[in-house]
CSV table of C-alpha atoms in Angstrom, one decimal:
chain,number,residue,atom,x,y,z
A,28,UNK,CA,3.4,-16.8,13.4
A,29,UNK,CA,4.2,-15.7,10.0
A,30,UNK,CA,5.9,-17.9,7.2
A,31,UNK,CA,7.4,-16.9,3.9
A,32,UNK,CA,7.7,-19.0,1.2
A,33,UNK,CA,9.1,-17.4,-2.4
A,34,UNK,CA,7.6,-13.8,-2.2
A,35,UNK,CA,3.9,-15.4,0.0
A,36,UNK,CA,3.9,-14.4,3.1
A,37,UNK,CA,1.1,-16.4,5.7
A,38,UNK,CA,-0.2,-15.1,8.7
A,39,UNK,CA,-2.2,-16.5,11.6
A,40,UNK,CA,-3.5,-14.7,14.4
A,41,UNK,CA,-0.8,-15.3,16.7
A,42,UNK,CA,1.8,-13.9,14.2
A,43,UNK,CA,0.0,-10.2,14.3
A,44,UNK,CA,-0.8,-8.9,18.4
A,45,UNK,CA,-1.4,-5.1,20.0
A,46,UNK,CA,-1.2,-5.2,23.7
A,47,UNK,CA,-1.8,-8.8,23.9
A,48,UNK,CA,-5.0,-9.2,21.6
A,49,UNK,CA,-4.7,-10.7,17.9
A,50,UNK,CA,-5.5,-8.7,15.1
A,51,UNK,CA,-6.4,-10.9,12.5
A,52,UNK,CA,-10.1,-12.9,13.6
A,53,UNK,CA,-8.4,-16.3,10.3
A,54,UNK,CA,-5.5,-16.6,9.1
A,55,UNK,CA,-3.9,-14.8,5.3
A,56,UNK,CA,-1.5,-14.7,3.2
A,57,UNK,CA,0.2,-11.8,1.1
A,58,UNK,CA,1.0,-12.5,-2.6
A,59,UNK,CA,2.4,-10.9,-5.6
A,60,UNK,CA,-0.7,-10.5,-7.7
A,61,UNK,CA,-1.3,-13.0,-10.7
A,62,UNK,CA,-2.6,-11.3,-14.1
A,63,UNK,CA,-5.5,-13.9,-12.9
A,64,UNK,CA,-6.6,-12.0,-9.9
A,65,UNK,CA,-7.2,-8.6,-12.1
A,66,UNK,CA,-10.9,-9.2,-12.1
A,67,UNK,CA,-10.8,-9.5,-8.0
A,68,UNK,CA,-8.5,-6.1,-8.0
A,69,UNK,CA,-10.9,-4.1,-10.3
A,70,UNK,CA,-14.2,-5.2,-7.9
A,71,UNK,CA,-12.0,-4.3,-4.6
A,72,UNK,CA,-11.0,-0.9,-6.2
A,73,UNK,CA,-14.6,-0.7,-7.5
A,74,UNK,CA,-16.2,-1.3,-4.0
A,75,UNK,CA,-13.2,0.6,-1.8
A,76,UNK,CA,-12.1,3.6,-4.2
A,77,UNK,CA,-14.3,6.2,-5.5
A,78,UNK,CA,-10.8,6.6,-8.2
A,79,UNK,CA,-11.6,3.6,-10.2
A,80,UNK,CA,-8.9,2.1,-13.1
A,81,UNK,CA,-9.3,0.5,-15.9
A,82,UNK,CA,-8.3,-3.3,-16.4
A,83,UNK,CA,-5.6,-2.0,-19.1
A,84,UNK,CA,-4.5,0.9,-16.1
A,85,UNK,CA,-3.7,-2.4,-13.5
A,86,UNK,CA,-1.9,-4.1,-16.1
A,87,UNK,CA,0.5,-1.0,-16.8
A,88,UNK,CA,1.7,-0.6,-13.2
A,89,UNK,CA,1.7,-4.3,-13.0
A,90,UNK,CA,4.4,-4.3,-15.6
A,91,UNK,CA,6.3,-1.5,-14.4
A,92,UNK,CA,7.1,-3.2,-11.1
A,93,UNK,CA,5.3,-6.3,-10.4
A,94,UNK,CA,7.3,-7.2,-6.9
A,95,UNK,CA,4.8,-4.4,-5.6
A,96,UNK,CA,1.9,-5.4,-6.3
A,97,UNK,CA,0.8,-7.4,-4.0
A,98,UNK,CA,-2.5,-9.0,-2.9
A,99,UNK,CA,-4.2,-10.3,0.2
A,100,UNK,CA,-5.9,-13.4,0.7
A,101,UNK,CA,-8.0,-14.8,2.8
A,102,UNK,CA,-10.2,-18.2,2.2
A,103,UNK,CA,-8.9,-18.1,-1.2
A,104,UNK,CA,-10.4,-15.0,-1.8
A,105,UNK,CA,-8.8,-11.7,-2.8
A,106,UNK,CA,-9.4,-9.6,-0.6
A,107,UNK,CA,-6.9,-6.3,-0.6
A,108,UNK,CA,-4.5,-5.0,-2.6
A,109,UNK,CA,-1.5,-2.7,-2.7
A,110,UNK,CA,0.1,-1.3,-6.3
A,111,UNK,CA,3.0,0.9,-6.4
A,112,UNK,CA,5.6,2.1,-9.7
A,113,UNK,CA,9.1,3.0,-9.8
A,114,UNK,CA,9.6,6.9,-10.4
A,115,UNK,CA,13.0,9.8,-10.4
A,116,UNK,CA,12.2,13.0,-9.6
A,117,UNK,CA,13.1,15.7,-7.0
A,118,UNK,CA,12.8,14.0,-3.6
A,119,UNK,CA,10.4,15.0,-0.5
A,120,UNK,CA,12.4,14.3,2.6
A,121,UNK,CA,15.7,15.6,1.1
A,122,UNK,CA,15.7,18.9,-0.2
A,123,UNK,CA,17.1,19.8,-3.8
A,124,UNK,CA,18.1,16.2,-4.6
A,125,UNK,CA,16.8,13.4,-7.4
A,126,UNK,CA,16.0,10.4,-5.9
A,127,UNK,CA,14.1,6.8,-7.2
A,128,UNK,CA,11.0,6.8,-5.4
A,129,UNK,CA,8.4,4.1,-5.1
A,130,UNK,CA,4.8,5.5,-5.8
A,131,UNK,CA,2.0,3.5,-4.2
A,132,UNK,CA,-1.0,4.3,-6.7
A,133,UNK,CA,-4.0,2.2,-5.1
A,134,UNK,CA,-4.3,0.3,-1.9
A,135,UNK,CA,-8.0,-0.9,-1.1
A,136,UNK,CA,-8.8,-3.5,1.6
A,137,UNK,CA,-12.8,-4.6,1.3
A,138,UNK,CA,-14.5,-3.4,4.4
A,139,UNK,CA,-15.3,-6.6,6.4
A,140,UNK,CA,-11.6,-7.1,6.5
A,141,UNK,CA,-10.2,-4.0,8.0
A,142,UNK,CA,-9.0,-3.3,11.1
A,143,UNK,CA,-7.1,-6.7,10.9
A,144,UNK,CA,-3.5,-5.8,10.0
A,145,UNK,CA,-4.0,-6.4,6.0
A,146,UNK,CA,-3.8,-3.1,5.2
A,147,UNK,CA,-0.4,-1.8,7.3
A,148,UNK,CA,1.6,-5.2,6.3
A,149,UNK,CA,0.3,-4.7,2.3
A,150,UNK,CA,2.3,-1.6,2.7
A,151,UNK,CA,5.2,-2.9,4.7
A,152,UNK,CA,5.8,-5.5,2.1
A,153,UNK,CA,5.6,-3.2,-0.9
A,154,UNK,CA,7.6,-0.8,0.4
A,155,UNK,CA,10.4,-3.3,1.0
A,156,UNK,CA,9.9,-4.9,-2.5
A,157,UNK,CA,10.4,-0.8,-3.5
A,158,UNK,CA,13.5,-0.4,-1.8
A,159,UNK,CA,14.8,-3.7,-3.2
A,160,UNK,CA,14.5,-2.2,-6.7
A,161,UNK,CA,16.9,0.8,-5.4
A,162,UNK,CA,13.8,3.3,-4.2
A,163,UNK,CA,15.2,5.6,-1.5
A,164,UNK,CA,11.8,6.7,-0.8
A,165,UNK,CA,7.9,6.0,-1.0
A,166,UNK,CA,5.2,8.3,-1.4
A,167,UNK,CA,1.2,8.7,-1.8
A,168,UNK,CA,-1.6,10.5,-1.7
A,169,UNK,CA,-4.4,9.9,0.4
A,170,UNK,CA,-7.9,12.0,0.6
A,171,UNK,CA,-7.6,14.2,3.4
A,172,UNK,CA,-11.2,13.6,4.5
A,173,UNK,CA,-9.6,9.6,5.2
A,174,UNK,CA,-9.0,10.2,8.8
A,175,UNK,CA,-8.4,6.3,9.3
A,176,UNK,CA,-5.9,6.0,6.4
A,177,UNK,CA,-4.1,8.7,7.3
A,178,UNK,CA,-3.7,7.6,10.9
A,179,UNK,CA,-2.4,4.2,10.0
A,180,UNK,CA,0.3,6.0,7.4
A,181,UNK,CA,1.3,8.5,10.2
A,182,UNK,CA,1.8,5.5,12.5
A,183,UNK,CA,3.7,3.8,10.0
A,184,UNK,CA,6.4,6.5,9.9
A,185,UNK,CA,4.9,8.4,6.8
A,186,UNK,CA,5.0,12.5,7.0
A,187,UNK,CA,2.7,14.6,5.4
A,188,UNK,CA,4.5,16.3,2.9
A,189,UNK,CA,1.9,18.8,1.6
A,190,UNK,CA,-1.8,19.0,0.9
A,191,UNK,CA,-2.5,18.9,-2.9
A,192,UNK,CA,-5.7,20.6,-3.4
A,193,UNK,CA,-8.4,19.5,-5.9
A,194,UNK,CA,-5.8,16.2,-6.5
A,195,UNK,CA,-9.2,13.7,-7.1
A,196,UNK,CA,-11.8,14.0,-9.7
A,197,UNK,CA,-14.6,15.3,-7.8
A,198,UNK,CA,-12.0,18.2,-5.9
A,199,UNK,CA,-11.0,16.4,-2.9
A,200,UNK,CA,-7.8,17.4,-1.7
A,201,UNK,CA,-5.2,15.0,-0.9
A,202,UNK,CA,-2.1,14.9,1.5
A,203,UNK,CA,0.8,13.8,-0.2
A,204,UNK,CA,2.7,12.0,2.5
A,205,UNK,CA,6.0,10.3,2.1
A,206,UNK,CA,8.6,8.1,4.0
A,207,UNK,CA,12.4,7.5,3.9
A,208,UNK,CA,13.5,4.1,2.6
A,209,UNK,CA,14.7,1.7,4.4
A,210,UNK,CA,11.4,0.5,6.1
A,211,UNK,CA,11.9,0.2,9.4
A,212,UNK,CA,8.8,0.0,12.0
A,213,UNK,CA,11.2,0.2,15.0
A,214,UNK,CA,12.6,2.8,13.8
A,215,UNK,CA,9.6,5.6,13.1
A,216,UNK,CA,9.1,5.6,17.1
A,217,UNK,CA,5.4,5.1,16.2
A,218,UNK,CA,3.1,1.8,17.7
C-alpha cells in the first residue's frame, strides 16, 4: 500500500511485490530532505560513496531544486538519499537539440537497506519532481565497475549513453546513462 501526503510518500510491504514476494522487510517513507537531515546525508554519502561532498556542496544543490532531493526513512532514521539539479545543454537521446535536463548528482542507500525498493523508487520520485520543473530528460553517471547500480538503471529504462573515462577522482570510468522524461515504468518494457 502506498500513501502520499504533501510531497511524503509511505510504503509498507504490501505496497512494493516481485513475483509475489514483498520487497521491503518494515515499512518507509520518502521525503523531501529538511536542511535538518544534512548531517544524516553527509554520513550516508560518507559510508556509501567513495565521492564525498562537502556540507556547503549539499546545500548548493539543495537550493537549486529542492523537490529532488529527496530522502528515505525508515524508523525515523535517514536512511538513503537521492539529489538531482536542473541543467540546458545539448541533449543525449535527441541529437543536435538543447533540452532542460535533470542531473541526479548522488544517490546512496546504506547497505543494510538495499535490495528493498528504496533505491529504484528514490529515483522514480526525483525524476518526476524533475519533469515537473520542465526537464525533458535525466541523466548520471554511475562507476562502471557498479554492476548492481547499473542493472537497476538499465531496468529502469535508463541507456547508457557513453563511458566517460577517468570521470572519478581516483580514474574510475563512469557510464553516463540517461533517460527520456516522462517517467514511465510501463513504458521502458523492463521488470
Amino acid at each position: 500500500m502506498t500513501v502520499s501526503f504533501s510531497g511524503t510518500r509511505y510504503y509498507t510491504s504490501e505496497s512494493l511485490s516481485y513475483d509475489g514476494e514483498s520487497l521491503l522487510e518494515a515499512p518507509y517513507l520518502l521525503r523531501p530532505f529538511r536542511p535538518d537531515d544534512l548531517s544524516s546525508v553527509v554520513e550516508i554519502n560518507r559510508v556509501c560513496l567513495p565521492e564525498n561532498y562537502s556540507a556547503y556542496f549539499f546545500m548548493e544543490v539543495f537550493k537549486s531544486c529542492p523537490e529532488a532531493f529527496i530522502v528515505a526513512e525508515r524508523e525515523s532514521r535517514v536512511v538513503g538519499y537521492i539529489m538531482c539539479r536542473l541543467e540546458f545543454g545539448f541533449s543525449d537521446v535527441r541529437r543536435f537539440r538543447m533540452v532542460r535536463k535533470g542531473h541526479i548528482v548522488s544517490v546512496a542507500v546504506l547497505p543494510e537497506y538495499r535490495r528493498q525498493g528504496i533505491g529504484r523508487e528514490l529515483v522514480t520520485s526525483a525524476t518526476k519532481a524533475l519533469e515537473l520543473h520542465g526537464a525533458e530528460e535525466c541523466f548520471l553517471e554511475v562507476r562502471t565497475a557498479n554492476g548492481e547500480a547499473v542493472k537497476l538503471y538499465k531496468d529502469m529504462g535508463f541507456d547508457t549513453v557513453r563511458t566517460v573515462s577517468h570521470y572519478y577522482h581516483d580514474g574510475a570510468d563512469a557510464f553516463l546513462m540517461s533517460i527520456r522524461l516522462p517517467y514511465s515504468p510501463a513504458s521502458t518494457g523492463r521488470p
